[in-house]
mmCIF file of C-alpha atoms in Angstrom:
data_model
loop_
_atom_site.group_PDB
_atom_site.id
_atom_site.type_symbol
_atom_site.label_atom_id
_atom_site.label_comp_id
_atom_site.label_asym_id
_atom_site.label_seq_id
_atom_site.Cartn_x
_atom_site.Cartn_y
_atom_site.Cartn_z
ATOM 1 C CA MET A 11 45.107 -12.945 -35.441
ATOM 2 C CA ARG A 12 47.041 -11.784 -32.396
ATOM 3 C CA GLY A 13 50.071 -13.236 -30.697
ATOM 4 C CA LEU A 14 52.502 -15.871 -31.850
ATOM 5 C CA ARG A 15 51.760 -17.514 -35.166
ATOM 6 C CA ARG A 16 53.061 -21.017 -35.647
ATOM 7 C CA THR A 17 53.564 -22.706 -38.957
ATOM 8 C CA ILE A 18 54.365 -26.301 -39.683
ATOM 9 C CA ASP A 19 56.858 -26.361 -42.528
ATOM 10 C CA GLU A 20 56.980 -30.081 -43.152
ATOM 11 C CA PRO A 21 54.471 -32.020 -41.041
ATOM 12 C CA HIS A 22 55.236 -35.660 -40.343
ATOM 13 C CA ILE A 23 52.970 -38.237 -38.780
ATOM 14 C CA VAL A 24 54.627 -41.038 -36.854
ATOM 15 C CA SER A 25 52.572 -44.126 -36.040
ATOM 16 C CA CYS A 26 53.016 -46.061 -32.837
ATOM 17 C CA ASN A 27 51.475 -49.084 -31.197
ATOM 18 C CA ASN A 28 50.622 -48.957 -27.518
ATOM 19 C CA ALA A 29 51.228 -52.126 -25.525
ATOM 20 C CA SER A 30 48.077 -53.315 -23.816
ATOM 21 C CA GLY A 31 47.853 -51.891 -20.303
ATOM 22 C CA ALA A 32 50.809 -49.529 -20.726
ATOM 23 C CA THR A 33 50.626 -45.784 -20.136
ATOM 24 C CA PRO A 34 49.349 -44.549 -23.534
ATOM 25 C CA TRP A 35 51.906 -41.795 -24.031
ATOM 26 C CA ARG A 36 54.992 -43.980 -23.499
ATOM 27 C CA ALA A 37 54.714 -45.630 -26.926
ATOM 28 C CA ALA A 38 54.111 -42.257 -28.605
ATOM 29 C CA LEU A 39 57.150 -40.683 -26.929
ATOM 30 C CA GLN A 40 59.335 -43.654 -27.849
ATOM 31 C CA ALA A 41 58.200 -43.415 -31.481
ATOM 32 C CA LEU A 42 58.991 -39.687 -31.488
ATOM 33 C CA GLU A 43 62.433 -40.210 -29.985
ATOM 34 C CA THR A 44 63.210 -42.894 -32.572
ATOM 35 C CA SER A 45 61.934 -41.045 -35.646
ATOM 36 C CA LEU A 46 62.736 -37.383 -34.914
ATOM 37 C CA PRO A 47 66.424 -37.533 -35.905
ATOM 38 C CA GLY A 48 65.370 -38.696 -39.384
ATOM 39 C CA TYR A 49 63.206 -35.605 -39.887
ATOM 40 C CA ALA A 50 65.334 -32.993 -38.106
ATOM 41 C CA ASN A 51 67.564 -32.114 -41.091
ATOM 42 C CA GLY A 52 70.106 -30.599 -38.728
ATOM 43 C CA LYS A 53 67.562 -28.279 -37.092
ATOM 44 C CA PRO A 54 68.090 -27.894 -33.331
ATOM 45 C CA ALA A 55 64.435 -27.826 -32.245
ATOM 46 C CA ALA A 56 61.029 -29.279 -32.893
ATOM 47 C CA THR A 57 57.564 -28.270 -31.773
ATOM 48 C CA VAL A 58 55.563 -31.109 -30.280
ATOM 49 C CA ILE A 59 51.809 -30.722 -30.025
ATOM 50 C CA LEU A 60 50.174 -33.075 -27.555
ATOM 51 C CA SER A 61 47.089 -34.869 -28.744
ATOM 52 C CA ASN A 62 43.894 -34.485 -26.731
ATOM 53 C CA HIS A 63 44.247 -38.232 -26.298
ATOM 54 C CA PHE A 64 46.936 -37.544 -23.678
ATOM 55 C CA LEU A 65 45.085 -34.715 -21.870
ATOM 56 C CA ARG A 66 42.095 -34.492 -19.567
ATOM 57 C CA TYR A 67 39.822 -31.471 -19.208
ATOM 58 C CA ALA A 68 37.484 -30.009 -16.614
ATOM 59 C CA LEU A 69 35.384 -26.880 -16.346
ATOM 60 C CA VAL A 70 36.260 -25.204 -13.038
ATOM 61 C CA PRO A 71 33.509 -23.020 -11.565
ATOM 62 C CA TRP A 72 34.366 -19.505 -10.468
ATOM 63 C CA ARG A 73 34.686 -19.023 -6.704
ATOM 64 C CA ALA A 74 34.884 -15.538 -5.169
ATOM 65 C CA GLU A 75 36.526 -16.867 -1.996
ATOM 66 C CA LEU A 76 39.687 -18.021 -3.806
ATOM 67 C CA ALA A 77 42.378 -15.453 -3.015
ATOM 68 C CA ASP A 78 45.283 -16.254 -5.342
ATOM 69 C CA ALA A 79 46.672 -18.486 -8.092
ATOM 70 C CA GLU A 80 47.701 -21.190 -5.618
ATOM 71 C CA GLU A 81 44.154 -21.477 -4.284
ATOM 72 C CA ASP A 82 42.798 -21.490 -7.855
ATOM 73 C CA LEU A 83 45.079 -24.413 -8.699
ATOM 74 C CA THR A 84 44.170 -26.296 -5.509
ATOM 75 C CA PHE A 85 40.474 -25.915 -6.291
ATOM 76 C CA ALA A 86 41.042 -27.022 -9.896
ATOM 77 C CA ARG A 87 42.867 -30.117 -8.592
ATOM 78 C CA HIS A 88 39.865 -30.822 -6.343
ATOM 79 C CA CYS A 89 37.544 -30.559 -9.380
ATOM 80 C CA PHE A 90 39.718 -33.003 -11.335
ATOM 81 C CA ALA A 91 39.764 -35.462 -8.422
ATOM 82 C CA LYS A 92 35.946 -35.399 -8.292
ATOM 83 C CA VAL A 93 35.771 -36.297 -11.991
ATOM 84 C CA TYR A 94 38.812 -38.534 -12.532
ATOM 85 C CA GLY A 95 39.608 -39.923 -9.086
ATOM 86 C CA LYS A 96 42.784 -39.969 -6.998
ATOM 87 C CA SER A 97 45.116 -40.339 -9.978
ATOM 88 C CA ALA A 98 44.326 -36.698 -10.856
ATOM 89 C CA GLN A 99 46.297 -35.588 -7.790
ATOM 90 C CA GLN A 100 49.487 -36.450 -9.685
ATOM 91 C CA TRP A 101 48.692 -34.596 -12.907
ATOM 92 C CA GLU A 102 50.170 -31.324 -14.109
ATOM 93 C CA LEU A 103 47.396 -28.728 -14.405
ATOM 94 C CA ARG A 104 46.913 -25.544 -16.418
ATOM 95 C CA LEU A 105 44.045 -23.067 -16.057
ATOM 96 C CA SER A 106 42.724 -20.698 -18.698
ATOM 97 C CA GLN A 107 42.680 -16.993 -17.830
ATOM 98 C CA GLU A 108 39.048 -15.966 -17.867
ATOM 99 C CA ALA A 109 37.353 -12.811 -16.610
ATOM 100 C CA PRO A 110 36.234 -12.864 -12.960
ATOM 101 C CA GLU A 111 32.939 -14.625 -12.297
ATOM 102 C CA MET A 112 33.412 -16.902 -15.325
ATOM 103 C CA PRO A 113 34.172 -20.655 -15.245
ATOM 104 C CA ARG A 114 37.672 -21.618 -16.331
ATOM 105 C CA LEU A 115 38.815 -24.420 -18.566
ATOM 106 C CA ALA A 116 41.502 -26.564 -16.983
ATOM 107 C CA SER A 117 43.679 -29.162 -18.659
ATOM 108 C CA ALA A 118 45.789 -31.881 -17.100
ATOM 109 C CA VAL A 119 48.498 -34.223 -18.281
ATOM 110 C CA ASP A 120 50.352 -37.031 -16.538
ATOM 111 C CA THR A 121 53.149 -35.222 -14.652
ATOM 112 C CA GLU A 122 55.710 -37.726 -15.875
ATOM 113 C CA LEU A 123 55.134 -36.900 -19.560
ATOM 114 C CA PRO A 124 56.451 -33.307 -19.777
ATOM 115 C CA ARG A 125 59.142 -33.969 -17.153
ATOM 116 C CA ARG A 126 60.426 -37.323 -18.320
ATOM 117 C CA PRO A 127 64.184 -37.019 -17.549
ATOM 118 C CA GLU A 128 65.473 -39.471 -20.138
ATOM 119 C CA SER A 129 63.572 -37.701 -22.911
ATOM 120 C CA ARG A 130 65.738 -35.821 -25.377
ATOM 121 C CA VAL A 131 62.846 -34.208 -27.247
#
């Protein structure tokens, strides 16, 4: 195994109920904010792993005419919009780093989730 190795010392599962029609991650974030202090044991940080439930994925075809990372991201956003509609224009995207001439896996999350200003986690 190469790279960073993560371990979960004491895993905790926190249940939450999503209000009908609400953005699905809001209830999960609220449950985390409420329960985390009880598990922190004075530790200053926690690692949060987002569930696939909160992400969207797309396979982005390779295009020789794309000149740089900005164009790659713009094309990936176009691919997401074709699959998921206009709401995808507001999502935060990440692209895998594949060899040239290979399709890339892209993931997206609601932009508001990782940047939520009132979040303390």
